[in-house]
Short mmCIF file of C-alpha atoms in Angstrom, two decimals:
data_model
loop_
_atom_site.label_atom_id
_atom_site.label_comp_id
_atom_site.label_asym_id
_atom_site.label_seq_id
_atom_site.Cartn_x
_atom_site.Cartn_y
_atom_site.Cartn_z
CA UNK A 2 -2.26 -11.26 -6.55
CA UNK A 3 -5.58 -12.00 -6.71
CA UNK A 4 -7.08 -8.81 -7.19
CA UNK A 5 -5.45 -4.65 -8.40
CA UNK A 6 -5.40 -2.94 -5.75
CA UNK A 7 -7.10 0.23 -5.46
CA UNK A 8 -8.13 3.88 -4.17
CA UNK A 9 -11.17 5.24 -6.30
CA UNK A 10 -11.38 9.43 -5.73
CA UNK A 11 -15.35 9.30 -5.72
CA UNK A 12 -15.90 12.73 -4.68
CA UNK A 13 -19.17 14.28 -5.73
CA UNK A 14 -19.85 11.54 -8.11
CA UNK A 15 -23.36 8.78 -8.63
CA UNK A 16 -22.56 5.01 -7.13
CA UNK A 17 -25.83 2.74 -7.58
CA UNK A 18 -26.85 0.91 -4.35
CA UNK A 19 -29.07 -1.15 -4.83
CA UNK A 20 -31.26 -3.24 -1.57
CA UNK A 21 -32.32 -2.70 1.77
CA UNK A 22 -31.56 -3.66 5.25
CA UNK A 23 -28.28 -3.91 6.87
CA UNK A 24 -25.98 -4.40 4.93
CA UNK A 25 -26.99 -1.44 2.60
CA UNK A 26 -27.13 0.75 4.69
CA UNK A 27 -23.18 -0.23 5.20
CA UNK A 28 -22.34 -0.21 1.93
CA UNK A 29 -24.17 3.41 2.12
CA UNK A 30 -22.57 5.21 5.06
CA UNK A 31 -19.46 3.93 2.63
CA UNK A 32 -20.54 5.54 -0.33
CA UNK A 33 -21.05 8.64 2.31
CA UNK A 34 -18.05 8.47 3.77
CA UNK A 35 -16.22 8.39 1.06
CA UNK A 36 -17.82 11.48 -0.30
CA UNK A 37 -20.11 10.41 -2.79
CA UNK A 38 -23.23 9.89 -4.05
CA UNK A 39 -25.83 6.81 -3.28
CA UNK A 40 -27.89 6.78 -6.90
CA UNK A 41 -30.47 3.86 -8.34
CA UNK A 42 -30.02 1.49 -11.01
CA UNK A 43 -31.40 4.06 -13.23
CA UNK A 44 -28.36 6.97 -13.02
CA UNK A 45 -26.84 5.89 -15.67
CA UNK A 46 -23.26 8.45 -15.40
CA UNK A 47 -21.98 5.55 -12.06
CA UNK A 48 -19.17 3.16 -13.24
CA UNK A 49 -19.65 1.35 -9.92
CA UNK A 50 -22.28 -0.01 -8.02
CA UNK A 51 -22.82 -2.39 -4.88
CA UNK A 52 -26.04 -4.53 -4.67
CA UNK A 53 -27.54 -5.80 -1.17
CA UNK A 54 -30.98 -7.61 -2.15
CA UNK A 55 -31.54 -9.76 0.61
CA UNK A 56 -33.09 -12.63 -2.66
CA UNK A 57 -30.08 -14.30 -3.62
CA UNK A 58 -31.65 -14.34 -7.37
CA UNK A 59 -32.68 -10.80 -6.82
CA UNK A 60 -29.42 -9.81 -5.96
CA UNK A 61 -27.71 -12.27 -9.44
CA UNK A 62 -30.43 -11.20 -11.69
CA UNK A 63 -29.37 -7.18 -10.79
CA UNK A 64 -25.90 -7.79 -11.34
CA UNK A 65 -26.08 -9.04 -15.20
CA UNK A 66 -28.39 -6.56 -15.79
CA UNK A 67 -25.00 -3.44 -14.43
CA UNK A 68 -22.35 -5.49 -15.52
CA UNK A 69 -24.28 -5.38 -19.47
CA UNK A 70 -24.49 -1.31 -18.70
CA UNK A 71 -20.13 -1.76 -18.10
CA UNK A 72 -20.11 -1.39 -14.72
CA UNK A 73 -18.15 -2.66 -11.99
CA UNK A 74 -20.35 -4.09 -9.90
CA UNK A 75 -19.93 -6.11 -5.84
CA UNK A 76 -22.16 -7.91 -4.58
CA UNK A 77 -22.12 -9.02 -1.22
CA UNK A 78 -21.54 -12.40 0.57
CA UNK A 79 -21.31 -12.86 -3.35
CA UNK A 80 -18.12 -12.83 -3.79
CA UNK A 81 -17.91 -15.17 -6.95
CA UNK A 82 -20.27 -11.93 -8.73
CA UNK A 83 -18.19 -9.40 -7.31
CA UNK A 84 -15.39 -7.10 -9.78
CA UNK A 85 -14.37 -5.45 -6.34
CA UNK A 86 -14.89 -5.69 -2.90
CA UNK A 87 -14.12 -3.41 -0.32
CA UNK A 88 -11.62 -3.79 2.33
CA UNK A 89 -11.41 -3.44 5.88
CA UNK A 90 -9.97 0.05 6.70
CA UNK A 91 -7.76 1.52 9.16
CA UNK A 92 -8.35 5.80 8.50
CA UNK A 93 -5.91 7.75 9.27
CA UNK A 94 -6.83 10.25 6.75
CA UNK A 95 -5.29 11.23 4.38
CA UNK A 96 -3.48 7.89 5.15
CA UNK A 97 -5.28 5.13 4.89
CA UNK A 98 -4.36 1.49 5.00
CA UNK A 99 -6.58 -1.27 2.99
CA UNK A 100 -6.75 -5.04 4.08
CA UNK A 101 -8.82 -7.54 1.47
CA UNK A 102 -9.30 -10.81 1.51
CA UNK A 103 -10.33 -11.87 -1.52
CA UNK A 104 -13.88 -11.85 -0.62
CA UNK A 105 -12.92 -15.10 2.19
CA UNK A 106 -13.43 -14.10 5.51
CA UNK A 107 -14.89 -10.73 6.10
CA UNK A 108 -13.97 -11.77 9.79
CA UNK A 109 -10.37 -12.11 9.61
CA UNK A 110 -10.72 -8.78 7.90
CA UNK A 111 -11.84 -6.95 10.82
CA UNK A 112 -9.08 -8.16 13.39
CA UNK A 113 -6.51 -7.55 11.00
CA UNK A 114 -7.97 -3.72 11.24
CA UNK A 115 -8.55 -4.35 14.55
CA UNK A 116 -4.71 -5.18 14.96
CA UNK A 117 -3.55 -2.17 12.96
CA UNK A 118 -5.43 -0.23 14.87
CA UNK A 119 -4.16 -0.29 17.85
CA UNK A 120 -0.33 0.10 15.86
CA UNK A 121 -0.97 2.81 13.51
CA UNK A 122 -0.55 6.40 15.16
CA UNK A 123 -3.52 8.84 14.94
CA UNK A 124 -1.13 11.77 13.81
CA UNK A 125 0.01 9.51 10.48
CA UNK A 126 -2.13 11.13 8.72
CA UNK A 127 -0.07 14.83 9.78
CA UNK A 128 2.92 13.57 8.90
CA UNK A 129 1.88 12.78 5.43
CA UNK A 130 0.42 16.54 4.70
CA UNK A 131 3.39 18.33 6.74
CA UNK A 132 5.52 15.88 4.18
CA UNK A 133 2.58 16.71 1.40
CA UNK A 134 3.16 20.86 1.48
CA UNK A 135 6.96 20.61 2.24
CA UNK A 136 6.58 18.58 -1.19
CA UNK A 137 9.06 21.61 -3.18
CA UNK A 138 11.20 22.23 0.33
CA UNK A 139 11.98 18.42 -0.23
CA UNK A 140 13.00 18.95 -3.81
CA UNK A 141 15.10 21.91 -3.63
CA UNK A 142 16.96 20.52 -0.76
CA UNK A 143 17.32 17.28 -3.02
CA UNK A 144 17.74 17.82 -6.85
CA UNK A 145 18.37 14.36 -7.67
CA UNK A 146 14.84 12.05 -7.44
CA UNK A 147 17.59 9.39 -6.49
CA UNK A 148 18.56 11.51 -3.39
CA UNK A 149 15.76 12.60 -2.42
CA UNK A 150 14.45 9.53 -1.83
CA UNK A 151 17.42 8.10 0.29
CA UNK A 152 17.72 11.46 2.29
CA UNK A 153 13.17 10.14 2.51
CA UNK A 154 13.83 6.86 3.66
CA UNK A 155 16.60 7.14 6.18
CA UNK A 156 14.36 10.46 7.52
CA UNK A 157 11.36 8.21 7.70
CA UNK A 158 12.66 4.91 9.43
CA UNK A 159 12.84 3.45 12.33
CA UNK A 160 14.65 6.28 14.58
CA UNK A 161 15.40 8.64 11.86
CA UNK A 162 13.98 12.61 12.63
CA UNK A 163 10.41 11.27 10.78
CA UNK A 164 9.98 8.32 11.73
CA UNK A 165 6.43 7.54 11.60
CA UNK A 166 5.52 5.87 14.62
CA UNK A 167 7.04 8.59 16.68
CA UNK A 168 4.89 11.16 18.65
CA UNK A 169 5.74 14.68 16.67
CA UNK A 170 6.78 12.89 13.84
CA UNK A 171 4.51 15.64 12.07
CA UNK A 172 6.51 18.73 13.45
CA UNK A 173 10.19 17.89 13.12
CA UNK A 174 9.09 17.97 8.93
CA UNK A 175 11.48 21.33 9.22
CA UNK A 176 13.85 20.62 11.60
CA UNK A 177 14.80 17.57 9.56
CA UNK A 178 14.71 19.87 6.16
CA UNK A 179 16.75 22.79 8.02
CA UNK A 180 19.64 19.79 9.76
CA UNK A 181 22.43 18.91 7.65
CA UNK A 182 21.81 16.24 5.31
CA UNK A 183 21.90 13.19 5.93
CA UNK A 184 23.71 11.51 3.16
CA UNK A 185 23.91 7.59 2.90
CA UNK A 186 26.54 6.01 1.47
CA UNK A 187 26.62 3.59 -2.11
CA UNK A 188 26.82 -0.02 -0.31
CA UNK A 189 26.12 -3.53 -1.06
CA UNK A 190 24.45 -5.41 1.73
CA UNK A 191 25.01 -9.28 1.53
CA UNK A 192 21.83 -11.27 3.02
CA UNK A 193 22.08 -15.05 2.73
CA UNK A 194 18.11 -16.44 3.05
CA UNK A 195 17.48 -18.75 5.39
CA UNK A 196 14.37 -20.63 3.03
CA UNK A 197 11.90 -19.05 -0.14
CA UNK A 198 9.51 -17.97 2.89
CA UNK A 199 9.05 -13.86 2.93
CA UNK A 200 7.94 -14.44 7.01
CA UNK A 201 10.59 -15.56 7.24
CA UNK A 202 12.34 -12.73 6.25
CA UNK A 203 13.92 -10.62 9.80
CA UNK A 204 12.45 -7.21 10.24
CA UNK A 205 15.81 -5.71 9.19
CA UNK A 206 15.61 -7.75 5.84
CA UNK A 207 12.02 -7.08 5.28
CA UNK A 208 13.92 -3.00 5.50
CA UNK A 209 16.24 -3.24 3.06
CA UNK A 210 14.45 -5.06 0.80
CA UNK A 211 12.07 -2.29 0.98
CA UNK A 212 14.55 0.77 0.59
CA UNK A 213 17.10 -0.62 -2.35
CA UNK A 214 17.65 0.90 -4.88
CA UNK A 215 18.63 -2.59 -7.09
CA UNK A 216 19.53 -6.72 -5.84
CA UNK A 217 21.72 -8.63 -7.60
CA UNK A 218 20.49 -12.23 -6.59
CA UNK A 219 20.95 -15.94 -7.35
CA UNK A 220 18.58 -17.30 -10.00
CA UNK A 221 16.93 -19.38 -7.51
CA UNK A 222 15.13 -16.83 -4.61
CA UNK A 223 11.68 -17.18 -4.10
CA UNK A 224 9.61 -14.62 -6.09
CA UNK A 225 8.09 -14.13 -3.54
CA UNK A 226 11.01 -12.29 -1.52
CA UNK A 227 11.60 -10.91 -4.92
CA UNK A 228 8.10 -9.55 -4.19
CA UNK A 229 8.64 -7.56 -1.21
CA UNK A 230 11.29 -5.27 -2.61
CA UNK A 231 10.36 -2.31 -4.18
CA UNK A 232 8.38 -1.96 -7.02
CA UNK A 233 10.91 -0.16 -8.82
CA UNK A 234 13.91 -1.85 -7.69
CA UNK A 235 16.12 -3.16 -10.91
CA UNK A 236 16.46 -6.91 -10.18
CA UNK A 237 19.19 -8.60 -11.93
CA UNK A 238 19.88 -12.59 -11.64
CA UNK A 239 23.27 -13.06 -11.41
CA UNK A 240 26.47 -14.93 -10.38
CA UNK A 241 27.20 -13.05 -8.07
CA UNK A 242 27.53 -8.86 -7.74
CA UNK A 243 29.91 -6.64 -10.06
CA UNK A 244 33.06 -4.60 -7.93
CA UNK A 245 31.09 -1.52 -8.46
CA UNK A 246 27.43 -2.30 -8.03
CA UNK A 247 25.54 0.53 -8.06
CA UNK A 248 25.09 3.87 -6.40
CA UNK A 249 22.94 3.81 -3.74
CA UNK A 250 21.98 0.85 -1.75
CA UNK A 251 22.08 -3.29 -3.37
CA UNK A 252 20.99 -6.16 -1.92
CA UNK A 253 23.00 -9.49 -2.77
CA UNK A 254 20.75 -11.91 -1.92
CA UNK A 255 21.99 -15.72 -1.86
CA UNK A 256 20.05 -18.59 -0.10
CA UNK A 257 21.80 -20.30 2.84
CA UNK A 258 23.91 -24.20 2.04
#
């Protein structure tokens, strides 16, 4: 990745904003939307800053001063001077989807955001709230962390009782909790990859990578494929999976010959 995506909690905190005009106004709205307080360069408590000066030389000088104080700085339309960039945002509070292009193309980020706006249901934020409110009941129902994660994955899966793309998913959380446990047995799924490019994964293959507990793979499997797996999934390079691969979902990845 060219940068590390992060979500900053800025509620009630000062954020420096330097500049005037449309670009500065847009950054001001973004700062206030995040619950932060736009302040001037003299504020010593701020830790990040936006610079939207119309003159390039002035913006560069302001950015240099702020960086010398240890602030992280975003300079509008000057990605080479930016410590961070602002993504295009799909807001389904508390669910937020951020699309970044590393400052290469704001237009591309905007179009991707518009496409995702049409796909992501308006009620997905209510589902997040419902799951948060039910977290203690979920822990009681599935005390073991691995069992809990698998149950949540199954509930949220396409066609599942709390599928986030279904109408009324948030209202279905109590029914999902009250239902019979959908125990998913230990299983090993073999995937034969057609290429090293993750765009060639089928929807099923991408979903399995996102759910697997561990991944057995040949040494020649491309890192770009493995990056599509859960961050905490075990990755085990081997010639073949063991007879007893382990609890939960295991994948065996191999390239087609």
